[in-house]
Short mmCIF file of C-alpha atoms and ligand atoms in Angstrom, two decimals:
data_model
loop_
_atom_site.label_atom_id
_atom_site.label_comp_id
_atom_site.label_asym_id
_atom_site.label_seq_id
_atom_site.Cartn_x
_atom_site.Cartn_y
_atom_site.Cartn_z
CA MET H 28 -52.12 43.50 112.21
CA ASN H 29 -51.27 42.48 115.74
CA THR H 30 -48.21 40.22 115.74
CA ARG H 31 -47.54 40.17 119.47
CA ARG H 32 -45.05 37.43 120.29
CA ILE H 33 -45.50 35.42 123.44
CA GLU H 34 -42.45 33.30 124.17
CA ILE H 35 -42.76 30.49 126.66
CA THR H 36 -40.03 31.17 129.21
CA GLN H 37 -37.33 28.79 130.43
CA GLU H 38 -38.97 28.87 133.89
CA GLN H 39 -42.29 27.74 132.42
CA LEU H 40 -40.52 24.94 130.54
CA ALA H 41 -38.53 23.92 133.63
CA ARG H 42 -41.85 23.52 135.47
CA GLN H 43 -43.09 21.20 132.70
CA ARG H 44 -39.82 19.23 132.85
CA ALA H 45 -40.47 18.73 136.56
CA PHE H 46 -43.95 17.38 135.71
CA MET H 47 -42.34 15.03 133.18
CA GLU H 48 -40.01 13.70 135.86
CA ARG H 49 -42.94 13.06 138.18
CA VAL H 50 -44.85 11.17 135.46
CA SER H 51 -41.77 9.17 134.62
CA GLY H 52 -41.32 8.40 138.35
CA LEU H 53 -44.90 7.09 138.56
CA ASN H 54 -44.38 5.00 135.43
CA ALA H 55 -41.10 3.56 136.73
CA ARG H 56 -43.04 1.91 139.56
CA ARG H 57 -45.09 -0.15 137.14
CA ASP H 58 -44.23 -3.76 136.24
CA THR H 59 -44.31 -3.07 132.51
CA ARG H 60 -43.55 0.04 130.49
CA PRO H 61 -46.72 2.00 129.73
CA LEU H 62 -47.86 2.49 126.13
CA ALA H 63 -49.09 5.59 124.29
CA LEU H 64 -50.75 6.16 120.94
CA VAL H 65 -50.70 9.50 119.13
CA ASP H 66 -53.06 9.78 116.16
CA THR H 67 -52.67 12.78 113.84
CA TYR H 68 -55.09 14.50 111.46
CA GLY H 69 -54.42 17.50 109.25
CA CYS H 70 -51.33 19.21 107.93
CA GLN H 71 -47.58 18.93 108.46
CA GLN H 72 -47.79 21.44 111.29
CA ASN H 73 -49.90 18.93 113.19
CA GLU H 74 -47.43 16.15 112.28
CA ALA H 75 -44.65 18.28 113.76
CA ASP H 76 -46.73 18.91 116.90
CA SER H 77 -47.40 15.18 117.25
CA GLU H 78 -43.67 14.50 117.09
CA LYS H 79 -43.33 16.84 120.08
CA LEU H 80 -46.13 15.01 121.93
CA ARG H 81 -44.32 11.72 121.28
CA GLY H 82 -41.06 13.34 122.40
CA MET H 83 -42.62 14.34 125.71
CA LEU H 84 -44.30 10.95 126.13
CA LYS H 85 -41.00 9.19 125.55
CA VAL H 86 -39.26 11.32 128.20
CA MET H 87 -42.15 10.41 130.55
CA GLY H 88 -41.41 6.70 130.07
CA TYR H 89 -43.97 5.70 127.43
CA ASP H 90 -43.35 3.35 124.51
CA MET H 91 -45.46 3.87 121.39
CA THR H 92 -48.18 1.52 120.19
CA SER H 93 -50.71 1.51 117.38
CA ASP H 94 -53.09 -0.73 119.36
CA GLU H 95 -55.78 1.44 120.90
CA TYR H 96 -56.85 -1.30 123.31
CA ALA H 97 -53.30 -1.68 124.63
CA ALA H 98 -52.62 2.06 125.01
CA ASP H 99 -52.50 3.61 128.48
CA VAL H 100 -52.63 7.08 126.94
CA ILE H 101 -54.30 8.03 123.65
CA VAL H 102 -53.78 11.49 122.17
CA ILE H 103 -55.77 12.53 119.10
CA ASN H 104 -54.31 15.61 117.41
CA THR H 105 -57.18 17.05 115.40
CA CYS H 106 -57.71 19.22 112.30
CA ALA H 107 -60.54 21.70 111.71
CA VAL H 108 -59.89 22.71 108.12
CA ARG H 109 -62.80 20.80 106.55
CA GLN H 110 -65.96 19.24 107.93
CA HIS H 111 -65.01 15.81 106.68
CA ALA H 112 -61.84 15.73 108.84
CA GLU H 113 -63.91 16.72 111.86
CA GLN H 114 -66.51 14.04 111.30
CA ARG H 115 -63.79 11.41 111.10
CA VAL H 116 -62.30 12.61 114.39
CA LEU H 117 -65.65 12.63 116.19
CA GLY H 118 -66.50 9.17 114.84
CA ASN H 119 -63.17 7.77 116.06
CA VAL H 120 -63.42 9.48 119.44
CA GLY H 121 -66.91 8.04 119.89
CA ALA H 122 -65.52 4.56 119.18
CA LEU H 123 -62.89 5.01 121.91
CA SER H 124 -65.62 4.66 124.55
CA HIS H 125 -65.18 0.90 123.95
CA THR H 126 -61.44 0.93 124.61
CA LYS H 127 -62.00 3.02 127.73
CA LYS H 128 -64.60 0.51 128.93
CA ALA H 129 -62.19 -2.36 128.32
CA LYS H 130 -59.37 -0.50 130.09
CA PRO H 131 -60.82 2.01 132.59
CA SER H 132 -57.39 3.46 133.47
CA GLN H 133 -56.90 4.60 129.87
CA ILE H 134 -56.41 8.38 129.54
CA ILE H 135 -57.92 9.79 126.35
CA CYS H 136 -56.75 13.26 125.29
CA LEU H 137 -57.92 15.48 122.42
CA CYS H 138 -55.79 18.35 121.17
CA GLY H 139 -55.10 20.37 118.01
CA CYS H 140 -57.03 22.86 115.93
CA MET H 141 -60.55 21.45 116.35
CA MET H 142 -60.35 21.94 120.10
CA GLN H 143 -59.87 25.67 119.59
CA GLU H 144 -63.16 26.00 117.68
CA ALA H 145 -66.00 27.85 119.39
CA GLY H 146 -68.23 25.42 121.28
CA MET H 147 -66.15 22.30 120.57
CA ALA H 148 -64.69 21.87 124.07
CA ASP H 149 -68.19 22.11 125.58
CA ARG H 150 -69.46 19.54 123.11
CA ILE H 151 -66.68 17.14 124.12
CA LYS H 152 -67.35 17.83 127.79
CA THR H 153 -71.00 16.81 127.57
CA SER H 154 -71.11 14.22 124.77
CA TYR H 155 -67.78 12.40 125.18
CA PRO H 156 -67.38 11.77 128.93
CA HIS H 157 -64.59 9.23 128.31
CA VAL H 158 -62.31 12.06 127.09
CA ARG H 159 -60.31 13.31 130.10
CA VAL H 160 -58.05 16.00 128.59
CA VAL H 161 -58.80 18.65 125.95
CA PHE H 162 -56.27 21.31 124.94
CA GLY H 163 -55.67 23.61 121.98
CA PRO H 164 -52.42 24.00 119.96
CA HIS H 165 -51.29 26.95 122.11
CA GLU H 166 -51.20 24.73 125.21
CA LEU H 167 -49.25 21.82 123.73
CA TRP H 168 -46.18 22.56 125.87
CA ARG H 169 -48.33 22.01 129.01
CA PHE H 170 -49.15 18.41 128.10
CA PRO H 171 -46.98 16.91 130.95
CA GLU H 172 -48.95 18.96 133.51
CA PHE H 173 -52.29 17.76 132.09
CA LEU H 174 -51.19 14.13 132.02
CA LEU H 175 -49.83 14.20 135.58
CA CYS H 176 -53.11 15.69 136.78
CA GLN H 177 -54.93 12.64 135.37
CA LEU H 178 -52.43 10.12 136.75
CA GLU H 179 -52.90 11.66 140.18
CA GLY H 180 -56.67 11.28 139.93
CA GLY H 181 -57.39 14.95 139.14
CA ARG H 182 -60.39 16.47 137.35
CA ARG H 183 -60.98 16.53 133.61
CA VAL H 184 -58.83 19.18 131.89
CA PHE H 185 -60.23 21.72 129.39
CA GLU H 186 -57.58 24.24 128.29
CA THR H 187 -58.65 26.00 125.13
CA SER H 188 -58.51 29.66 126.04
CA PRO H 189 -58.54 32.02 123.04
CA SER H 190 -54.98 33.17 122.42
CA ASP H 191 -52.83 34.81 119.78
CA GLY H 192 -50.51 31.86 120.25
CA CYS H 193 -46.98 31.47 121.47
CA VAL H 194 -43.50 30.35 120.47
CA THR H 195 -42.03 27.46 122.45
CA GLU H 196 -38.41 26.39 122.09
CA GLY H 197 -36.70 23.32 123.44
CA LEU H 198 -39.47 20.71 123.60
CA PRO H 199 -38.21 17.18 122.93
CA SER H 200 -39.26 15.68 119.60
CA GLU H 201 -39.57 12.04 118.56
CA ARG H 202 -39.38 12.22 114.77
CA ASP H 203 -41.22 9.76 112.54
CA SER H 204 -38.41 9.44 110.01
CA ALA H 205 -34.63 9.30 110.28
CA VAL H 206 -34.27 10.86 106.82
CA LYS H 207 -36.90 13.58 106.51
CA ALA H 208 -37.66 16.19 109.15
CA TRP H 209 -40.25 18.92 109.68
CA LEU H 210 -38.84 22.21 110.87
CA PRO H 211 -41.51 24.77 111.81
CA VAL H 212 -40.18 28.30 111.22
CA MET H 213 -43.36 30.16 112.09
CA TYR H 214 -46.81 29.55 113.48
CA GLY H 215 -50.27 30.96 112.89
CA CYS H 216 -51.70 33.02 110.07
CA ASN H 217 -52.75 36.65 109.57
CA ASN H 218 -54.38 36.28 106.20
CA PHE H 219 -57.98 35.46 107.03
CA CYS H 220 -58.88 33.97 103.65
CA SER H 221 -62.66 34.14 103.88
CA TYR H 222 -63.17 30.34 103.80
CA CYS H 223 -60.42 29.33 106.22
CA ILE H 224 -60.54 28.54 109.92
CA VAL H 225 -56.79 28.32 110.49
CA PRO H 226 -56.27 31.94 111.68
CA TYR H 227 -59.03 31.47 114.27
CA VAL H 228 -57.62 28.27 115.69
CA ARG H 229 -53.87 28.80 115.25
CA GLY H 230 -53.59 32.46 116.23
CA ARG H 231 -51.51 35.26 114.72
CA GLU H 232 -48.30 34.85 112.75
CA ARG H 233 -45.20 34.56 114.88
CA SER H 234 -41.75 33.52 113.76
CA ARG H 235 -39.08 31.56 115.52
CA ARG H 236 -35.80 33.43 115.87
CA ALA H 237 -33.42 32.73 112.98
CA GLU H 238 -30.73 31.50 115.39
CA ASP H 239 -33.14 28.93 116.87
CA VAL H 240 -34.17 27.70 113.40
CA LEU H 241 -30.53 27.51 112.32
CA ALA H 242 -29.47 25.65 115.46
CA GLU H 243 -32.22 23.08 114.89
CA ALA H 244 -31.32 22.74 111.19
CA GLU H 245 -27.63 22.21 112.07
CA GLY H 246 -28.62 19.58 114.63
CA LEU H 247 -30.76 17.79 112.04
CA VAL H 248 -27.95 17.75 109.47
CA ARG H 249 -25.51 16.49 112.12
CA ALA H 250 -27.99 13.73 113.03
CA GLY H 251 -28.05 12.58 109.39
CA TYR H 252 -31.35 14.08 108.15
CA ARG H 253 -31.24 14.59 104.41
CA ASP H 254 -34.51 16.37 103.70
CA ILE H 255 -35.64 19.29 105.84
CA THR H 256 -39.05 20.90 105.26
CA LEU H 257 -39.47 24.41 106.64
CA LEU H 258 -43.05 24.80 107.81
CA GLY H 259 -45.45 27.70 108.15
CA GLN H 260 -48.94 28.58 106.91
CA ASN H 261 -47.36 31.41 104.97
CA VAL H 262 -43.59 31.03 105.07
CA ASN H 263 -43.10 34.12 102.92
CA SER H 264 -44.05 36.36 105.82
CA TYR H 265 -41.37 34.77 108.01
CA GLY H 266 -39.50 37.34 110.13
CA LYS H 267 -41.92 40.24 109.78
CA ASP H 268 -42.44 40.16 113.54
CA LEU H 269 -38.74 39.93 114.38
CA PRO H 270 -36.33 42.83 114.80
CA ASP H 271 -33.30 41.37 112.97
CA GLY H 272 -34.51 41.88 109.37
CA VAL H 273 -33.98 38.23 108.29
CA ASP H 274 -36.73 37.36 105.79
CA PHE H 275 -37.64 33.91 104.47
CA SER H 276 -35.21 34.08 101.52
CA ASP H 277 -32.38 35.09 103.88
CA LEU H 278 -33.30 32.16 106.12
CA ILE H 279 -33.10 29.71 103.19
CA ALA H 280 -29.70 31.13 102.23
CA LYS H 281 -28.42 30.71 105.80
CA ILE H 282 -29.61 27.10 105.99
CA ASN H 283 -28.09 26.47 102.58
CA ASP H 284 -24.71 27.51 104.04
CA ILE H 285 -24.78 24.66 106.60
CA PRO H 286 -22.17 22.15 105.38
CA GLY H 287 -23.55 18.76 104.31
CA ASP H 288 -25.53 17.02 101.59
CA PHE H 289 -29.22 17.68 102.23
CA LEU H 290 -32.33 19.22 100.67
CA ILE H 291 -34.28 22.22 101.90
CA ARG H 292 -38.01 22.19 101.21
CA PHE H 293 -40.69 24.54 102.45
CA MET H 294 -44.42 24.94 102.60
CA THR H 295 -46.66 26.85 102.21
CA SER H 296 -46.02 29.96 100.12
CA HIS H 297 -48.81 32.47 99.75
CA PRO H 298 -48.74 33.99 96.25
CA LYS H 299 -49.29 37.50 97.59
CA ASP H 300 -45.93 37.37 99.40
CA ALA H 301 -43.86 35.22 97.00
CA GLY H 302 -41.69 36.88 94.37
CA GLU H 303 -38.38 37.51 92.63
CA LYS H 304 -36.25 37.40 95.78
CA LEU H 305 -37.60 33.99 96.79
CA PHE H 306 -37.17 32.49 93.30
CA SER H 307 -33.67 33.89 92.77
CA THR H 308 -32.62 32.64 96.22
CA MET H 309 -34.03 29.19 95.43
CA ALA H 310 -32.16 29.18 92.11
CA LYS H 311 -28.88 30.22 93.79
CA CYS H 312 -29.11 27.77 96.70
CA GLU H 313 -27.98 24.37 95.46
CA LYS H 314 -29.56 22.61 98.46
CA CYS H 315 -32.98 24.16 97.90
CA ALA H 316 -35.34 21.64 96.32
CA ARG H 317 -36.66 22.53 92.87
CA HIS H 318 -40.24 22.52 94.06
CA ILE H 319 -42.68 25.22 94.99
CA HIS H 320 -46.14 24.62 96.39
CA LEU H 321 -48.05 27.77 95.48
CA PRO H 322 -51.79 27.48 96.18
CA PHE H 323 -53.91 29.46 93.70
CA GLN H 324 -57.38 28.43 95.05
CA SER H 325 -59.31 29.83 92.04
CA GLY H 326 -58.70 31.07 88.51
CA SER H 327 -61.40 33.74 88.73
CA ASP H 328 -60.61 37.28 89.89
CA ARG H 329 -64.08 37.72 91.37
CA VAL H 330 -63.78 34.53 93.42
CA LEU H 331 -60.20 35.35 94.47
CA SER H 332 -61.40 38.69 95.74
CA ALA H 333 -64.33 37.08 97.60
CA MET H 334 -61.82 34.64 99.10
CA ASN H 335 -59.71 37.62 100.29
CA ARG H 336 -56.63 36.16 98.63
CA ARG H 337 -55.22 39.57 97.64
CA TYR H 338 -53.82 38.62 94.22
CA THR H 339 -55.36 38.31 90.78
CA ARG H 340 -55.21 35.53 88.21
CA GLU H 341 -52.68 37.59 86.23
CA ASP H 342 -50.55 38.20 89.35
CA TYR H 343 -50.50 34.44 89.87
CA LEU H 344 -49.58 33.65 86.26
CA ALA H 345 -46.81 36.28 86.38
CA LEU H 346 -45.40 34.56 89.48
CA VAL H 347 -45.38 31.20 87.72
CA ARG H 348 -43.55 32.75 84.75
CA SER H 349 -41.00 34.29 87.10
CA ALA H 350 -40.45 31.03 89.02
CA ARG H 351 -39.93 29.16 85.74
CA ALA H 352 -37.61 31.86 84.38
CA HIS H 353 -35.38 31.43 87.44
CA MET H 354 -35.70 27.61 87.56
CA PRO H 355 -36.81 26.07 84.26
CA ASP H 356 -37.01 22.62 85.91
CA VAL H 357 -39.09 23.74 88.92
CA VAL H 358 -41.92 21.42 89.95
CA LEU H 359 -45.11 23.35 90.66
CA THR H 360 -47.91 22.07 92.85
CA SER H 361 -50.94 23.88 94.14
CA ASP H 362 -54.20 23.84 96.12
CA VAL H 363 -57.57 24.70 94.62
CA ILE H 364 -61.08 25.00 96.01
CA VAL H 365 -64.09 24.04 93.89
CA GLY H 366 -67.57 25.37 94.67
CA PHE H 367 -66.70 28.45 96.71
CA PRO H 368 -70.08 30.09 97.55
CA GLY H 369 -71.59 31.60 94.42
CA GLU H 370 -68.84 30.33 92.08
CA THR H 371 -70.55 30.25 88.67
CA GLU H 372 -70.00 27.79 85.86
CA ALA H 373 -68.02 30.46 83.97
CA GLU H 374 -65.85 31.18 87.01
CA PHE H 375 -65.14 27.47 87.41
CA GLU H 376 -64.09 27.40 83.73
CA GLU H 377 -61.51 30.06 84.61
CA THR H 378 -60.06 27.65 87.18
CA MET H 379 -59.97 24.93 84.50
CA SER H 380 -58.22 27.24 82.04
CA LEU H 381 -55.64 28.30 84.64
CA VAL H 382 -54.84 24.64 85.30
CA GLU H 383 -54.48 24.05 81.51
CA GLU H 384 -52.26 27.08 81.19
CA VAL H 385 -49.93 26.44 84.14
CA ARG H 386 -49.84 22.64 83.84
CA PHE H 387 -49.11 21.89 87.49
CA ASP H 388 -47.21 18.71 88.30
CA ALA H 389 -49.80 17.87 90.96
CA LEU H 390 -52.83 19.52 92.47
CA PHE H 391 -54.61 19.18 95.81
CA THR H 392 -58.29 19.68 95.03
CA PHE H 393 -60.93 20.44 97.65
CA ILE H 394 -64.68 21.01 97.56
CA PHE H 395 -65.57 24.09 99.60
CA SER H 396 -66.48 23.16 103.16
CA PRO H 397 -68.29 25.83 105.20
CA ARG H 398 -66.51 26.53 108.49
CA ALA H 399 -68.61 28.16 111.20
CA GLY H 400 -67.39 31.64 112.06
CA THR H 401 -65.65 32.32 108.73
CA PRO H 402 -67.17 34.93 106.37
CA ALA H 403 -67.64 32.43 103.52
CA ALA H 404 -69.83 30.18 105.67
CA SER H 405 -72.60 32.76 105.54
CA MET H 406 -72.25 33.76 101.88
CA PRO H 407 -75.21 32.88 99.64
CA ASP H 408 -74.57 29.68 97.72
CA PRO H 409 -77.13 28.73 95.06
CA PHE H 410 -75.19 25.70 93.74
CA THR H 411 -75.86 22.17 94.91
CA ARG H 412 -73.39 19.63 96.19
CA ALA H 413 -74.01 17.66 92.96
CA ASP H 414 -73.06 20.72 90.84
CA LYS H 415 -69.86 21.03 92.81
CA GLN H 416 -69.08 17.33 92.60
CA ARG H 417 -69.43 17.44 88.78
CA ARG H 418 -67.00 20.35 88.59
CA PHE H 419 -64.64 18.64 91.01
CA ASP H 420 -64.63 15.44 88.92
CA ARG H 421 -63.86 17.40 85.74
CA LEU H 422 -60.98 19.20 87.43
CA VAL H 423 -59.53 15.97 88.80
CA GLU H 424 -59.80 14.37 85.36
CA LEU H 425 -57.96 17.30 83.77
CA GLN H 426 -55.19 17.24 86.35
CA THR H 427 -54.87 13.46 86.14
CA ARG H 428 -54.18 13.80 82.40
CA ILE H 429 -51.64 16.59 82.95
CA SER H 430 -49.86 14.75 85.79
CA GLU H 431 -49.69 11.60 83.64
CA GLU H 432 -48.23 13.54 80.73
CA LYS H 433 -45.71 15.32 82.93
CA HIS H 434 -44.64 12.08 84.57
CA ARG H 435 -44.36 10.31 81.21
CA ALA H 436 -41.86 12.96 80.09
CA TYR H 437 -39.43 11.74 82.80
CA VAL H 438 -39.19 8.27 81.24
CA GLY H 439 -35.68 7.68 79.85
CA SER H 440 -34.10 10.48 81.89
CA SER H 441 -31.68 10.17 84.80
CA VAL H 442 -32.56 11.92 88.03
CA ARG H 443 -30.95 12.33 91.43
CA VAL H 444 -33.21 11.06 94.20
CA LEU H 445 -33.14 10.74 97.96
CA VAL H 446 -34.12 7.21 99.01
CA ASP H 447 -36.42 7.78 101.97
CA GLY H 448 -38.15 4.51 102.81
CA GLN H 449 -39.54 1.15 101.79
CA GLU H 450 -43.10 0.05 101.02
CA ASP H 451 -44.10 -3.54 100.24
CA GLY H 452 -40.47 -4.47 99.58
CA VAL H 453 -39.91 -1.60 97.12
CA LEU H 454 -37.72 1.42 97.93
CA THR H 455 -39.37 4.83 97.80
CA ALA H 456 -37.43 7.92 96.80
CA ARG H 457 -38.08 11.56 95.96
CA THR H 458 -36.65 13.77 93.26
CA SER H 459 -35.60 17.30 94.16
CA GLY H 460 -39.00 18.35 92.79
CA GLY H 461 -40.67 15.98 95.27
CA ARG H 462 -41.84 13.40 92.69
CA LEU H 463 -42.18 9.91 94.13
CA VAL H 464 -39.94 7.27 92.52
CA ARG H 465 -40.26 3.54 93.26
CA LEU H 466 -37.23 1.35 92.69
CA ARG H 467 -35.72 -2.00 93.59
CA GLY H 468 -32.69 -1.97 95.83
CA ASP H 469 -31.27 -2.76 99.19
CA GLN H 470 -32.71 -1.26 102.34
CA SER H 471 -29.23 0.02 103.22
CA LEU H 472 -29.74 2.72 100.57
CA ILE H 473 -32.38 4.47 102.71
CA GLY H 474 -31.05 7.91 103.59
CA THR H 475 -28.67 8.13 100.61
CA PHE H 476 -28.82 10.15 97.41
CA GLN H 477 -28.76 8.00 94.26
CA THR H 478 -28.95 8.50 90.52
CA VAL H 479 -31.83 6.64 88.95
CA ARG H 480 -32.95 6.02 85.38
CA ILE H 481 -36.70 6.50 85.05
CA THR H 482 -38.28 3.50 83.36
CA GLY H 483 -42.02 3.96 83.92
CA SER H 484 -44.66 6.34 85.20
CA ASN H 485 -48.29 6.84 86.17
CA THR H 486 -50.33 9.77 87.52
CA TRP H 487 -48.88 9.65 91.02
CA ALA H 488 -45.42 8.16 90.74
CA LEU H 489 -42.41 7.23 88.65
CA SER H 490 -40.56 3.95 88.63
CA GLY H 491 -36.87 3.64 88.06
CA GLU H 492 -33.69 1.64 88.42
CA LEU H 493 -30.43 2.49 90.10
CA ILE H 494 -27.62 3.49 87.79
N1 LIG B 29 -51.74 28.34 104.28
C1 LIG B 29 -51.89 27.63 103.09
C2 LIG B 29 -52.17 28.59 101.93
O1 LIG B 29 -52.73 29.63 102.14
O2 LIG B 29 -51.86 28.21 100.85
C3 LIG B 29 -53.03 26.67 103.14
C4 LIG B 29 -53.23 25.85 104.32
S1 LIG B 29 -54.77 24.99 104.35
C5 LIG B 29 -54.41 24.08 105.73
C6 LIG B 29 -54.61 23.86 103.01
C7 LIG B 29 -55.64 24.01 101.97
O3 LIG B 29 -56.91 23.63 102.45
C8 LIG B 29 -55.86 25.42 101.44
O4 LIG B 29 -54.88 25.81 100.53
C9 LIG B 29 -57.23 25.30 100.80
O5 LIG B 29 -57.13 24.90 99.46
C10 LIG B 29 -57.89 24.21 101.61
N2 LIG B 29 -58.96 24.74 102.45
C11 LIG B 29 -58.86 25.58 103.50
N3 LIG B 29 -60.08 25.88 104.00
C12 LIG B 29 -60.98 25.20 103.24
C13 LIG B 29 -62.41 25.10 103.24
N4 LIG B 29 -63.14 25.76 104.12
N5 LIG B 29 -62.99 24.30 102.32
C14 LIG B 29 -62.25 23.62 101.42
N6 LIG B 29 -60.92 23.68 101.37
C15 LIG B 29 -60.27 24.47 102.26
FE1 LIG B 30 -55.90 29.67 105.59
FE2 LIG B 30 -55.40 31.62 103.91
FE3 LIG B 30 -53.99 31.42 106.17
FE4 LIG B 30 -53.64 29.65 104.22
S1 LIG B 30 -53.19 31.84 104.11
S2 LIG B 30 -53.88 29.23 106.40
S3 LIG B 30 -55.67 29.43 103.37
S4 LIG B 30 -56.16 31.88 105.98
FE1 LIG B 31 -55.86 21.38 109.96
FE2 LIG B 31 -54.89 22.97 111.80
FE3 LIG B 31 -53.35 22.18 109.84
S1 LIG B 31 -56.87 23.12 110.88
S2 LIG B 31 -54.75 21.83 108.16
S3 LIG B 31 -54.23 20.88 111.35
S4 LIG B 31 -53.29 24.14 110.87
#
């Protein structure tokens, strides 16, 4: 597998910084500070990218707004993983023709995974003339250049060349939270699961150097972040493209050595690359959260093979046993796809029985969505949408019962939580296993670890009181 690394050089970044200064110079001449809106679809990787877009916008003199009529610049960071997400994006972009009409100087930009799909940029070019800038995830670091071009009256920008992807260090980031931070450790994916578009739009796997990840983690801890999530499509293959021999478990151990009280989380682990070393490292590292998100996708060996997942049901169950042997209190969550092409009733029952057997704490359930260009999109599929919906509803019902039971078992216990925010006057907090706890208390507790007695529960959350 080709894992060629392309690192964006300091000279290339210096050029972008010069563009940022020019944009900020233009903005400084205005009577009021300009406003920008960044709207994000998709996974945490996109959230992290949007924080970088906001970081660059801030350096260029923009304040953030959520009012699309007031915004001078709108950036929509898109996701291509399922059709539904795409339809939402296209619907919202269509509606922005009204804001553009009301404010002709508005600059509308589209970026992210959808833009990297075959034919999408051309579709935007012809059907959405109010969109001025289109760029894929590999070109994110060039955003200042694209924006300046528009401010200086330049032509529409379409930068979505096919690429294996790159690694960019040193972009500014404007983080959403002061408590929890995303920390991408690698980009792209080499796995080519037969249903998934991510490898086509995000390029090949490439890792950030361990020293760059560590420096960012140290900076986050120093800045008071208490919950750091290491991101990658398949974090377990971290470092395979680097010469220094640091694998993902070694990276966790190094971050664990940073002094301070904080939690290390990560996502996502691919079962084919997870194993003993990861679980024993998690168990040894006191800062590593007791949570593993380990997508299984299907309980049927035939379907797993057709999905190109490269593990069997038994391999998966053995991993779960191993994780629980190392960490009896580990919280397990997973992803599953219902209605993969040709999945029979009996094969779906194998998914149901795996869920019964493992008893996940929570499950992200998806109905198969055909993605053009992936092998699964052209596989024969005799089952109807209604068949799939029925299966989906049964699976959700099963998991709802299991999640309720698992949550009920917390009632009466005391747990350590990180208070991370406030919603409708109630504090929100997370256990080490990532379970949401709602509690009453003062806002000043946000960003602190507390011990809480669990007093109530439902499918999605726990409620508790401070001890
Ligand atoms: N890299 C992660 C992994 O392999 O576990 C998954 C990342 S993907 C963005 C998140 C989830 O979306 C997948 O685990 C899968 O369940 C789901 N997914 C991906 N492609 C899909 C498709 N074509 N239809 C339905 N669900 C899909
Ligand atoms: Fe998609 Fe599979 Fe890669 Fe996950 S591992 S991003 S599901 S191809
Ligand atoms: Fe979507 Fe791209 Fe993430 S396709 S799920 S935003 S990697």
